[in-house]
mmCIF file of C-alpha atoms in Angstrom:
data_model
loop_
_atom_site.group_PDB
_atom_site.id
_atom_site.type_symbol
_atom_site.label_atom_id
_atom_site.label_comp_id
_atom_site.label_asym_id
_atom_site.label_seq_id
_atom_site.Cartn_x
_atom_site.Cartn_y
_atom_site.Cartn_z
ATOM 1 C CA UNK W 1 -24.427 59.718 -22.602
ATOM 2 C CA UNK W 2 -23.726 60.370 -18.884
ATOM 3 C CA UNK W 3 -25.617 57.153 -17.684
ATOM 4 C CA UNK W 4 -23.499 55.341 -20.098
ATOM 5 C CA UNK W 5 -20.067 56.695 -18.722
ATOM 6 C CA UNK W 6 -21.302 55.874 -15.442
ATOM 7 C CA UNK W 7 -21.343 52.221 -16.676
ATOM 8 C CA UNK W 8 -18.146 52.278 -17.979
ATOM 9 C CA UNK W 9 -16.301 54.115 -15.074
ATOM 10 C CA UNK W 10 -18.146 51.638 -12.515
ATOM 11 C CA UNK W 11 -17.797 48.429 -15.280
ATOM 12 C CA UNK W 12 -21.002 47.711 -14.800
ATOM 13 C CA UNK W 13 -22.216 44.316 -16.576
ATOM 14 C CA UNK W 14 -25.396 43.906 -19.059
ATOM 15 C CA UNK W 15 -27.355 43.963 -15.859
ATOM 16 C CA UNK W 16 -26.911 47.400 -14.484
ATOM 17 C CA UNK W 17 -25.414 46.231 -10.893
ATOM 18 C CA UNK W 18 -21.921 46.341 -9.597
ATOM 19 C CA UNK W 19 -19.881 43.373 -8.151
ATOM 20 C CA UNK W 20 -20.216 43.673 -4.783
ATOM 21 C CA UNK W 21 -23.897 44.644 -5.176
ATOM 22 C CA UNK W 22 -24.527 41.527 -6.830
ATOM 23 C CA UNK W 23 -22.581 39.367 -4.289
ATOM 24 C CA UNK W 24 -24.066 41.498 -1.070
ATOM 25 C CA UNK W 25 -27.403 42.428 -2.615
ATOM 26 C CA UNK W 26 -26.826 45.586 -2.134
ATOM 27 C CA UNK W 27 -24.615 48.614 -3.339
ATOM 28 C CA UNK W 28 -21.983 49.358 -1.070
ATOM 29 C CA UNK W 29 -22.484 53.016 0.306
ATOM 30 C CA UNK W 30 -19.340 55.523 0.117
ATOM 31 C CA UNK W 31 -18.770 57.738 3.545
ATOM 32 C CA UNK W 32 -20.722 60.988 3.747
ATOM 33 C CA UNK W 33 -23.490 59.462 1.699
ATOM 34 C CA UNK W 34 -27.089 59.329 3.188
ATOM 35 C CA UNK W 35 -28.201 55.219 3.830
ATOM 36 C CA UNK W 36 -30.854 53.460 2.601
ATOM 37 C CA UNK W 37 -32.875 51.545 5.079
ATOM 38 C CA UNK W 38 -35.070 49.053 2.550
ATOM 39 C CA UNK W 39 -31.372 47.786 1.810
ATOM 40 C CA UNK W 40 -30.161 47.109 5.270
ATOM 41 C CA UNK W 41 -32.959 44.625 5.799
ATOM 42 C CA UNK W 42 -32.069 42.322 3.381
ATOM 43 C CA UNK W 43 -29.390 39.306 4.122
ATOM 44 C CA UNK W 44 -26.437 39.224 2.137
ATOM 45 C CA UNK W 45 -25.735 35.985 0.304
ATOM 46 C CA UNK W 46 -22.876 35.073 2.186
ATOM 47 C CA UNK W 47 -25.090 34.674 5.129
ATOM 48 C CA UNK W 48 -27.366 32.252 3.594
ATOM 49 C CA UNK W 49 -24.403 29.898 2.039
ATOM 50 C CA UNK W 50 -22.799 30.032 5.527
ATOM 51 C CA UNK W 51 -26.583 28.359 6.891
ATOM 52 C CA UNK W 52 -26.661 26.217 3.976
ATOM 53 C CA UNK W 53 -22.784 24.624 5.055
ATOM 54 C CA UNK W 54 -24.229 24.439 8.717
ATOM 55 C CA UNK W 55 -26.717 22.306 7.752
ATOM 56 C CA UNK W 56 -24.734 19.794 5.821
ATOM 57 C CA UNK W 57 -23.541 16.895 7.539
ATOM 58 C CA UNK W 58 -20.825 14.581 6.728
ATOM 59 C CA UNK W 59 -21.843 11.430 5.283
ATOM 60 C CA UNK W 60 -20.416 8.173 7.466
ATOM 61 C CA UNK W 61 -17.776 6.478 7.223
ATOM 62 C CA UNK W 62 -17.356 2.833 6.059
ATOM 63 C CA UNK W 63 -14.850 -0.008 6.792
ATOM 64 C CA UNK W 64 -12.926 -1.486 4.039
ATOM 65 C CA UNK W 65 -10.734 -4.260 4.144
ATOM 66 C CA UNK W 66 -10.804 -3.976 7.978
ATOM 67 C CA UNK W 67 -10.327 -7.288 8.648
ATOM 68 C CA UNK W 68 -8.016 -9.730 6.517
ATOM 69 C CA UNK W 69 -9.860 -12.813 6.416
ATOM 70 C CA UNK W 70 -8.490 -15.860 4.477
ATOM 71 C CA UNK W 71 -9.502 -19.030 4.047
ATOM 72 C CA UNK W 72 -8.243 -22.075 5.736
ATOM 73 C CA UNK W 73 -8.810 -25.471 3.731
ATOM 74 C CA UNK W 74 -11.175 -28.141 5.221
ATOM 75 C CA UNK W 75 -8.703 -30.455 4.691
ATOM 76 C CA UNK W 76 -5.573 -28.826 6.332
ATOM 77 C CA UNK W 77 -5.785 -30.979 9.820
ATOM 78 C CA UNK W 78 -5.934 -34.110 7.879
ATOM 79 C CA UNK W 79 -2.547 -33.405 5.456
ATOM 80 C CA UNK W 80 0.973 -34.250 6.418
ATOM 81 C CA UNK W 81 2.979 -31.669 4.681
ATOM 82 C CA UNK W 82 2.194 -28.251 4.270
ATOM 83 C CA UNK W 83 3.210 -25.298 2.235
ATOM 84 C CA UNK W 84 3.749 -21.663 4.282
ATOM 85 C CA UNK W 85 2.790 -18.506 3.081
ATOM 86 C CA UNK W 86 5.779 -15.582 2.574
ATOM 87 C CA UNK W 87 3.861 -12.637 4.009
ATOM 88 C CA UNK W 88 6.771 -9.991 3.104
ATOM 89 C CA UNK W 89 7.349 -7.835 0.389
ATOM 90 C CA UNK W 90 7.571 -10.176 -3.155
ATOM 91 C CA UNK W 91 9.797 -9.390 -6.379
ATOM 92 C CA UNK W 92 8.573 -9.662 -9.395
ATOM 93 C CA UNK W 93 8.539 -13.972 -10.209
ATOM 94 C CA UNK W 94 9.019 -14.711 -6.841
ATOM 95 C CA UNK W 95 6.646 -17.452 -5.317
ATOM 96 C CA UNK W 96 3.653 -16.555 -2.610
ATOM 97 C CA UNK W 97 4.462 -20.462 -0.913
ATOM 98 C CA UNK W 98 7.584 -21.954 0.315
ATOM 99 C CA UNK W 99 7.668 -25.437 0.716
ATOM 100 C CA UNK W 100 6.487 -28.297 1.642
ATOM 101 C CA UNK W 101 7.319 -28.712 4.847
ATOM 102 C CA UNK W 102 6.272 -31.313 7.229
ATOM 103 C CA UNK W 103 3.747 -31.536 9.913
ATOM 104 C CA UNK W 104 5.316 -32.169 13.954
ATOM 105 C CA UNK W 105 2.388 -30.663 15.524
ATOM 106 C CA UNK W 106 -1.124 -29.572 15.012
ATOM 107 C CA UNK W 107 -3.562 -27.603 17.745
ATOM 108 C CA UNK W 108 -6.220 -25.233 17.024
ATOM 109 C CA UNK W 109 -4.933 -21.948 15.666
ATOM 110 C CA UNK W 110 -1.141 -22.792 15.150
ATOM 111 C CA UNK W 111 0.647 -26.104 13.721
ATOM 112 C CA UNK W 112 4.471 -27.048 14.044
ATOM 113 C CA UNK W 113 5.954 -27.637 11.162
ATOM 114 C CA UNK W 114 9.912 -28.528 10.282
ATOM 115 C CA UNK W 115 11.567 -25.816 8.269
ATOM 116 C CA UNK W 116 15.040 -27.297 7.258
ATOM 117 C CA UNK W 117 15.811 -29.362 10.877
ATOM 118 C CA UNK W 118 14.412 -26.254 12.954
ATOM 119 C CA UNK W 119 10.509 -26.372 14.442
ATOM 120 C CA UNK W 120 8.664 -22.821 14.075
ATOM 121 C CA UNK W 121 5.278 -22.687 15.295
ATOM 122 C CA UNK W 122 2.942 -21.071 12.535
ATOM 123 C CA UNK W 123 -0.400 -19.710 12.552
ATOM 124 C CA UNK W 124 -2.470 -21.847 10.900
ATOM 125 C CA UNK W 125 -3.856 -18.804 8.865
ATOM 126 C CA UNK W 126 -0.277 -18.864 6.354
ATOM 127 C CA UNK W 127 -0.883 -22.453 5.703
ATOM 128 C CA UNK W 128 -1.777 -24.504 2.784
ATOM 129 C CA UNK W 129 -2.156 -28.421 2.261
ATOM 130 C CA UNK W 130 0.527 -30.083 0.082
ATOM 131 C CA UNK W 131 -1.010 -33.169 -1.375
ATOM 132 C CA UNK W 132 2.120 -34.793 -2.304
ATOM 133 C CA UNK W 133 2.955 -38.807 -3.220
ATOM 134 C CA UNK W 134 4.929 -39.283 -0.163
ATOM 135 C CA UNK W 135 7.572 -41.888 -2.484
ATOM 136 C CA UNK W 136 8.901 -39.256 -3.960
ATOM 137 C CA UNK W 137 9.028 -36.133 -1.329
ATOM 138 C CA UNK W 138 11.564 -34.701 -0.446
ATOM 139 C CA UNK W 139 11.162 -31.968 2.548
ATOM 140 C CA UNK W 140 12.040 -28.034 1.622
ATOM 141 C CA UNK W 141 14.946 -26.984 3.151
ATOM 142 C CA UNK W 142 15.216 -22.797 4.038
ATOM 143 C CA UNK W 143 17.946 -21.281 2.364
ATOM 144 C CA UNK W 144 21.147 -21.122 4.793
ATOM 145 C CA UNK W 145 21.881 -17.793 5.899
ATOM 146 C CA UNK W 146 25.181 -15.304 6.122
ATOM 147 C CA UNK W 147 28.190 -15.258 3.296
ATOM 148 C CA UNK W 148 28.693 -18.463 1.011
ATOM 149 C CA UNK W 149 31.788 -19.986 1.695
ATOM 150 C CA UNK W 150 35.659 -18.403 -0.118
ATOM 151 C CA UNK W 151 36.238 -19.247 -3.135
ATOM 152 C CA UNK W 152 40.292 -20.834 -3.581
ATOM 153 C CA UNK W 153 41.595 -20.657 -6.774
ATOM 154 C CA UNK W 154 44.801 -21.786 -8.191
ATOM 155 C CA UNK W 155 47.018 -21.027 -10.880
ATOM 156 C CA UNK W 156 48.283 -23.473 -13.503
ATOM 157 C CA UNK W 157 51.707 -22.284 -15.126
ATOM 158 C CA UNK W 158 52.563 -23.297 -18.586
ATOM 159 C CA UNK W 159 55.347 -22.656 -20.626
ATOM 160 C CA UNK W 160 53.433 -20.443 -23.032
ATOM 161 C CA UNK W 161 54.433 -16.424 -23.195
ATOM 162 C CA UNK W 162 51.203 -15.601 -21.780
ATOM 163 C CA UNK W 163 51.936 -16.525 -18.246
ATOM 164 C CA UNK W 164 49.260 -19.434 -17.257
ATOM 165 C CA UNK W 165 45.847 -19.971 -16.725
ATOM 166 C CA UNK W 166 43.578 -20.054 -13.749
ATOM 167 C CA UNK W 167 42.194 -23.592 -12.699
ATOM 168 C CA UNK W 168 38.230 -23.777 -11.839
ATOM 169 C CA UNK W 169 37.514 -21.920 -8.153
ATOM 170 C CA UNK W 170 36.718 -24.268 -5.279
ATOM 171 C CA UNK W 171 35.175 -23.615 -1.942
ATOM 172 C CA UNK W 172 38.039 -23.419 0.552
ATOM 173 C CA UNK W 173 38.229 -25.844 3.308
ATOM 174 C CA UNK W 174 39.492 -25.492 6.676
ATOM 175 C CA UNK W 175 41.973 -28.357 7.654
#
């Protein structure tokens, strides 16, 4: 009866030992209370998971995707009109190649092309060879930048009681 109130007032598990017995490997001792020496000797377990963590080493690293690498066409140095690569952001639908454009200039890395009456010297890496009939080409033009042109529009009175209509807007033009 007294060993088993012992158990219960120190919640001692199916095992007979306490927690930090069973995480030190030995009973903790309370002040005033005489030491054992057999239990002194032995190395706790933190001890030996702090050795095992020591001897781990990391594992190394690897590169991925370091390097973009794409792939120029054999054929790109014997085209005359090109398409160019849009490198930003895309929306959804919106097309990876602008284009065609035609060739001014070709060297090694970058060619000239014509982008809508203006040269821009591109790496040759954000090219791609438009095989187009040249009888029916027409070159891309880029997009003009800034605000569109106002819009003028006009009322047409009538004699109606609702007061006239509104012609069809035009762009406004500076005389």
């Amino acid at each position: 009866m007294d060993q088993e109130l012992n158990a219960v007032a120190l919640k001692l598990p199916t095992f007979w030992t306490t927690q930090p017995e069973s995480f030190y490997g030995y009973p903790l001792t309370v002040p005033g209370e005489s030491v054992d020496q057999k239990n002194q000797v032995e190395e706790p377990p933190i001890h030996k998971i702090r050795e095992k963590v020591h001897s781990l080493h990391p594992i190394p690293t690897s590169k991925h995707g370091s390097s973009l690498k794409y792939k120029v066409p054999q054929n790109i140095n014997e085209c005359e009109f090109v398409f160019l690569r849009n490198d930003s952001s895309k929306t959804p639908l919106q097309r990876p190649y602008s284009g065609p454009f035609t060739l001014i200039n070709k060297s090694r890395k970058t060619f000239e092309i014509d982008i809508g009456g203006r040269t821009e010297v591109v790496s040759i890496d954000r090219l791609k060879p438009a095989h187009i009939d040249v009888e029916f080409f027409s070159p891309a033009v880029k997009p003009k930048r800034g605000r569109p042109p106002k819009l003028k529009c006009t009322k047409i009175e009538k004699d109606d009681s609702k007061g006239g209509s509104w012609a069809p807007c035009a762009p406004m033009i500076n005389d």
